[in-house]
Amino acid sequence: MTAVPWRIVPLDPGWDRRPFTSGSPPLDRYFQHQVTQDIRRRVTACFVAIAEPGHRLAGYYTLASASIALGDLPADLVKRLPRYPSVPAVRMGRLAVDQAFQGRGLGGVLLADALARALRADIAAYALVVDAKDAPAAAFYQHHGFLAFTSQPLTLFLPLATAQAWH
Ligand SMILES: CC(C)(COP(=O)(O)OP(=O)(O)OC[C@H]1O[C@@H](n2cnc3c(N)ncnc32)[C@H](O)[C@@H]1OP(=O)(O)O)[C@@H](O)C(=O)NCCC(=O)NCCS
C-alpha cells in the first residue's frame, strides 16, 4: 500500500467533517456535531490528521486535562509517587481514524502525536489517560504499551516518563 503523507494540526471548525466515517457512530457523531462546541467552551482540544492530496480529514483525537486517583494505579507504581490523593494527567477522550485510512499506521501516529504534545506541554502531567470504547479498542492501546486502571479495564494510561524514554 502506498504511504500517505499526514499533517497533524488543530481542527479548524470551518472544515467539512460530514464525510468522516470511522465505523463507530458515536465517535463520528461527536466529531461531526459536537466537537467544535466543546472547543469553544474550552473543555477539549481536537487535533486532526489531514491526508494530502485532497485535504481529507483522515483521523482525529481530543485532549483535555484530567487527574488520576492513586487507587486506580497499580501498587508498584503508587509506591514511587508522592502520597497525594491524585496525580495530574492528560486525557485523550476520543481517537478515530476514517475507514479509508485504517490499517496504515495512522492510529499509532495520532497516539504518538498526543504523547508528544503532552510531553511538550509546560504544565506537568504524570500520564496520558485514554478511554477505550470497547475491548478491541483497549487491545489497541495495550498493543502500544498502555496499562488498564485497576478497577476499570476500559480506561488505560501510559506514564509520560515511559513514553519519553521511548523517544
Ligand atoms: C482503533 C483505530 C484508532 C486504530 O487505527 P488504525 O490507523 O487502523 O491502526 P494502525 O494502523 O495505526 O495500527 C497500529 C498498530 O496497532 C495494531 N492494532 C490496531 N488495532 C488493534 C486492536 N484492536 N488490537 C490490537 N492491536 C491493534 C495494529 O496491528 C498495528 O500494529 P503494528 O504497529 O505492530 O503493525 C481505528 O481502527 C479506529 O478508528 N477504529 C474505530 C474507532 C475506535 O475504535 N477508536 C478507538 C478509541 S475508543
PDB file of N, CA, C and O in Angstrom, residues 110-144:
ATOM      1  N   LEU A 110      -1.215   9.047  15.430  1.00  0.00           N
ATOM      2  CA  LEU A 110      -2.010  10.004  16.227  1.00  0.00           C
ATOM      3  C   LEU A 110      -1.717   9.831  17.716  1.00  0.00           C
ATOM      4  O   LEU A 110      -1.595  10.808  18.463  1.00  0.00           O
ATOM      5  N   LEU A 111      -1.587   8.581  18.140  1.00  0.00           N
ATOM      6  CA  LEU A 111      -1.254   8.307  19.543  1.00  0.00           C
ATOM      7  C   LEU A 111       0.122   8.907  19.896  1.00  0.00           C
ATOM      8  O   LEU A 111       0.276   9.573  20.934  1.00  0.00           O
ATOM      9  N   ALA A 112       1.088   8.700  19.030  1.00  0.00           N
ATOM     10  CA  ALA A 112       2.430   9.248  19.270  1.00  0.00           C
ATOM     11  C   ALA A 112       2.387  10.767  19.300  1.00  0.00           C
ATOM     12  O   ALA A 112       3.076  11.418  20.108  1.00  0.00           O
ATOM     13  N   ASP A 113       1.556  11.363  18.439  1.00  0.00           N
ATOM     14  CA  ASP A 113       1.442  12.824  18.399  1.00  0.00           C
ATOM     15  C   ASP A 113       0.840  13.339  19.715  1.00  0.00           C
ATOM     16  O   ASP A 113       1.298  14.345  20.263  1.00  0.00           O
ATOM     17  N   ALA A 114      -0.168  12.636  20.234  1.00  0.00           N
ATOM     18  CA  ALA A 114      -0.789  13.048  21.503  1.00  0.00           C
ATOM     19  C   ALA A 114       0.226  12.950  22.640  1.00  0.00           C
ATOM     20  O   ALA A 114       0.320  13.848  23.494  1.00  0.00           O
ATOM     21  N   LEU A 115       1.004  11.875  22.656  1.00  0.00           N
ATOM     22  CA  LEU A 115       2.022  11.716  23.704  1.00  0.00           C
ATOM     23  C   LEU A 115       3.062  12.821  23.601  1.00  0.00           C
ATOM     24  O   LEU A 115       3.473  13.405  24.616  1.00  0.00           O
ATOM     25  N   ALA A 116       3.474  13.148  22.365  1.00  0.00           N
ATOM     26  CA  ALA A 116       4.486  14.194  22.171  1.00  0.00           C
ATOM     27  C   ALA A 116       3.946  15.543  22.636  1.00  0.00           C
ATOM     28  O   ALA A 116       4.666  16.326  23.279  1.00  0.00           O
ATOM     29  N   ARG A 117       2.675  15.826  22.358  1.00  0.00           N
ATOM     30  CA  ARG A 117       2.077  17.099  22.813  1.00  0.00           C
ATOM     31  C   ARG A 117       2.038  17.164  24.332  1.00  0.00           C
ATOM     32  O   ARG A 117       2.332  18.195  24.927  1.00  0.00           O
ATOM     33  N   ALA A 118       1.657  16.057  24.968  1.00  0.00           N
ATOM     34  CA  ALA A 118       1.578  16.043  26.434  1.00  0.00           C
ATOM     35  C   ALA A 118       2.977  16.213  27.027  1.00  0.00           C
ATOM     36  O   ALA A 118       3.155  16.893  28.044  1.00  0.00           O
ATOM     37  N   LEU A 119       3.982  15.632  26.383  1.00  0.00           N
ATOM     38  CA  LEU A 119       5.363  15.765  26.875  1.00  0.00           C
ATOM     39  C   LEU A 119       5.905  17.181  26.686  1.00  0.00           C
ATOM     40  O   LEU A 119       6.695  17.660  27.487  1.00  0.00           O
ATOM     41  N   ARG A 120       5.478  17.851  25.615  1.00  0.00           N
ATOM     42  CA  ARG A 120       5.971  19.209  25.321  1.00  0.00           C
ATOM     43  C   ARG A 120       5.317  20.271  26.189  1.00  0.00           C
ATOM     44  O   ARG A 120       5.829  21.375  26.311  1.00  0.00           O
ATOM     45  N   ALA A 121       4.162  19.956  26.773  1.00  0.00           N
ATOM     46  CA  ALA A 121       3.379  20.971  27.489  1.00  0.00           C
ATOM     47  C   ALA A 121       4.164  21.509  28.684  1.00  0.00           C
ATOM     48  O   ALA A 121       4.948  20.795  29.301  1.00  0.00           O
ATOM     49  N   ASP A 122       3.940  22.788  29.001  1.00  0.00           N
ATOM     50  CA  ASP A 122       4.610  23.400  30.149  1.00  0.00           C
ATOM     51  C   ASP A 122       3.998  22.931  31.466  1.00  0.00           C
ATOM     52  O   ASP A 122       4.595  23.057  32.518  1.00  0.00           O
ATOM     53  N   ILE A 123       2.761  22.453  31.403  1.00  0.00           N
ATOM     54  CA  ILE A 123       2.080  22.035  32.634  1.00  0.00           C
ATOM     55  C   ILE A 123       2.308  20.538  32.817  1.00  0.00           C
ATOM     56  O   ILE A 123       2.086  19.753  31.888  1.00  0.00           O
ATOM     57  N   ALA A 124       2.749  20.164  34.020  1.00  0.00           N
ATOM     58  CA  ALA A 124       3.154  18.772  34.240  1.00  0.00           C
ATOM     59  C   ALA A 124       1.963  17.821  34.216  1.00  0.00           C
ATOM     60  O   ALA A 124       0.864  18.151  34.659  1.00  0.00           O
ATOM     61  N   ALA A 125       2.212  16.646  33.677  1.00  0.00           N
ATOM     62  CA  ALA A 125       1.212  15.573  33.745  1.00  0.00           C
ATOM     63  C   ALA A 125       1.993  14.284  33.960  1.00  0.00           C
ATOM     64  O   ALA A 125       3.064  14.087  33.387  1.00  0.00           O
ATOM     65  N   TYR A 126       1.419  13.396  34.758  1.00  0.00           N
ATOM     66  CA  TYR A 126       2.081  12.117  35.043  1.00  0.00           C
ATOM     67  C   TYR A 126       1.894  11.124  33.889  1.00  0.00           C
ATOM     68  O   TYR A 126       2.796  10.359  33.562  1.00  0.00           O
ATOM     69  N   ALA A 127       0.708  11.154  33.283  1.00  0.00           N
ATOM     70  CA  ALA A 127       0.394  10.107  32.297  1.00  0.00           C
ATOM     71  C   ALA A 127      -0.595  10.616  31.258  1.00  0.00           C
ATOM     72  O   ALA A 127      -1.306  11.598  31.485  1.00  0.00           O
ATOM     73  N   LEU A 128      -0.649   9.906  30.129  1.00  0.00           N
ATOM     74  CA  LEU A 128      -1.752  10.091  29.176  1.00  0.00           C
ATOM     75  C   LEU A 128      -2.792   9.017  29.504  1.00  0.00           C
ATOM     76  O   LEU A 128      -2.448   7.829  29.612  1.00  0.00           O
ATOM     77  N   VAL A 129      -4.037   9.455  29.702  1.00  0.00           N
ATOM     78  CA  VAL A 129      -5.132   8.533  30.009  1.00  0.00           C
ATOM     79  C   VAL A 129      -6.006   8.422  28.761  1.00  0.00           C
ATOM     80  O   VAL A 129      -6.236   9.428  28.081  1.00  0.00           O
ATOM     81  N   VAL A 130      -6.479   7.221  28.467  1.00  0.00           N
ATOM     82  CA  VAL A 130      -7.369   7.051  27.314  1.00  0.00           C
ATOM     83  C   VAL A 130      -8.624   6.304  27.735  1.00  0.00           C
ATOM     84  O   VAL A 130      -8.590   5.464  28.639  1.00  0.00           O
ATOM     85  N   ASP A 131      -9.741   6.640  27.088  1.00  0.00           N
ATOM     86  CA  ASP A 131     -10.989   5.928  27.320  1.00  0.00           C
ATOM     87  C   ASP A 131     -11.232   5.064  26.100  1.00  0.00           C
ATOM     88  O   ASP A 131     -11.476   5.593  25.013  1.00  0.00           O
ATOM     89  N   ALA A 132     -11.158   3.758  26.261  1.00  0.00           N
ATOM     90  CA  ALA A 132     -11.405   2.851  25.138  1.00  0.00           C
ATOM     91  C   ALA A 132     -12.904   2.577  25.075  1.00  0.00           C
ATOM     92  O   ALA A 132     -13.542   2.369  26.100  1.00  0.00           O
ATOM     93  N   LYS A 133     -13.470   2.551  23.862  1.00  0.00           N
ATOM     94  CA  LYS A 133     -14.930   2.375  23.771  1.00  0.00           C
ATOM     95  C   LYS A 133     -15.339   0.918  23.963  1.00  0.00           C
ATOM     96  O   LYS A 133     -16.480   0.633  24.287  1.00  0.00           O
ATOM     97  N   ASP A 134     -14.417  -0.002  23.721  1.00  0.00           N
ATOM     98  CA  ASP A 134     -14.735  -1.424  23.887  1.00  0.00           C
ATOM     99  C   ASP A 134     -13.430  -2.220  24.029  1.00  0.00           C
ATOM    100  O   ASP A 134     -12.332  -1.639  23.989  1.00  0.00           O
ATOM    101  N   ALA A 135     -13.570  -3.545  24.177  1.00  0.00           N
ATOM    102  CA  ALA A 135     -12.382  -4.371  24.419  1.00  0.00           C
ATOM    103  C   ALA A 135     -11.373  -4.326  23.252  1.00  0.00           C
ATOM    104  O   ALA A 135     -10.163  -4.223  23.495  1.00  0.00           O
ATOM    105  N   PRO A 136     -11.827  -4.379  21.968  1.00  0.00           N
ATOM    106  CA  PRO A 136     -10.825  -4.273  20.884  1.00  0.00           C
ATOM    107  C   PRO A 136     -10.071  -2.940  20.903  1.00  0.00           C
ATOM    108  O   PRO A 136      -8.863  -2.889  20.620  1.00  0.00           O
ATOM    109  N   ALA A 137     -10.767  -1.856  21.266  1.00  0.00           N
ATOM    110  CA  ALA A 137     -10.071  -0.565  21.353  1.00  0.00           C
ATOM    111  C   ALA A 137      -9.056  -0.609  22.496  1.00  0.00           C
ATOM    112  O   ALA A 137      -7.922  -0.115  22.358  1.00  0.00           O
ATOM    113  N   ALA A 138      -9.428  -1.241  23.621  1.00  0.00           N
ATOM    114  CA  ALA A 138      -8.480  -1.377  24.737  1.00  0.00           C
ATOM    115  C   ALA A 138      -7.263  -2.186  24.289  1.00  0.00           C
ATOM    116  O   ALA A 138      -6.120  -1.870  24.648  1.00  0.00           O
ATOM    117  N   ALA A 139      -7.501  -3.210  23.447  1.00  0.00           N
ATOM    118  CA  ALA A 139      -6.387  -4.029  22.946  1.00  0.00           C
ATOM    119  C   ALA A 139      -5.443  -3.195  22.080  1.00  0.00           C
ATOM    120  O   ALA A 139      -4.222  -3.389  22.113  1.00  0.00           O
ATOM    121  N   PHE A 140      -6.020  -2.252  21.314  1.00  0.00           N
ATOM    122  CA  PHE A 140      -5.182  -1.352  20.502  1.00  0.00           C
ATOM    123  C   PHE A 140      -4.238  -0.569  21.420  1.00  0.00           C
ATOM    124  O   PHE A 140      -3.037  -0.454  21.156  1.00  0.00           O
ATOM    125  N   TYR A 141      -4.790  -0.040  22.523  1.00  0.00           N
ATOM    126  CA  TYR A 141      -3.940   0.749  23.431  1.00  0.00           C
ATOM    127  C   TYR A 141      -2.920  -0.138  24.147  1.00  0.00           C
ATOM    128  O   TYR A 141      -1.773   0.261  24.335  1.00  0.00           O
ATOM    129  N   GLN A 142      -3.336  -1.352  24.531  1.00  0.00           N
ATOM    130  CA  GLN A 142      -2.391  -2.256  25.191  1.00  0.00           C
ATOM    131  C   GLN A 142      -1.244  -2.614  24.254  1.00  0.00           C
ATOM    132  O   GLN A 142      -0.098  -2.703  24.670  1.00  0.00           O
ATOM    133  N   HIS A 143      -1.585  -2.783  22.978  1.00  0.00           N
ATOM    134  CA  HIS A 143      -0.567  -3.056  21.955  1.00  0.00           C
ATOM    135  C   HIS A 143       0.502  -1.951  21.961  1.00  0.00           C
ATOM    136  O   HIS A 143       1.657  -2.181  21.631  1.00  0.00           O
ATOM    137  N   HIS A 144       0.074  -0.735  22.334  1.00  0.00           N
ATOM    138  CA  HIS A 144       1.004   0.396  22.356  1.00  0.00           C
ATOM    139  C   HIS A 144       1.568   0.652  23.751  1.00  0.00           C
ATOM    140  O   HIS A 144       2.110   1.728  24.005  1.00  0.00           O
TER     141      HIS A 144
END
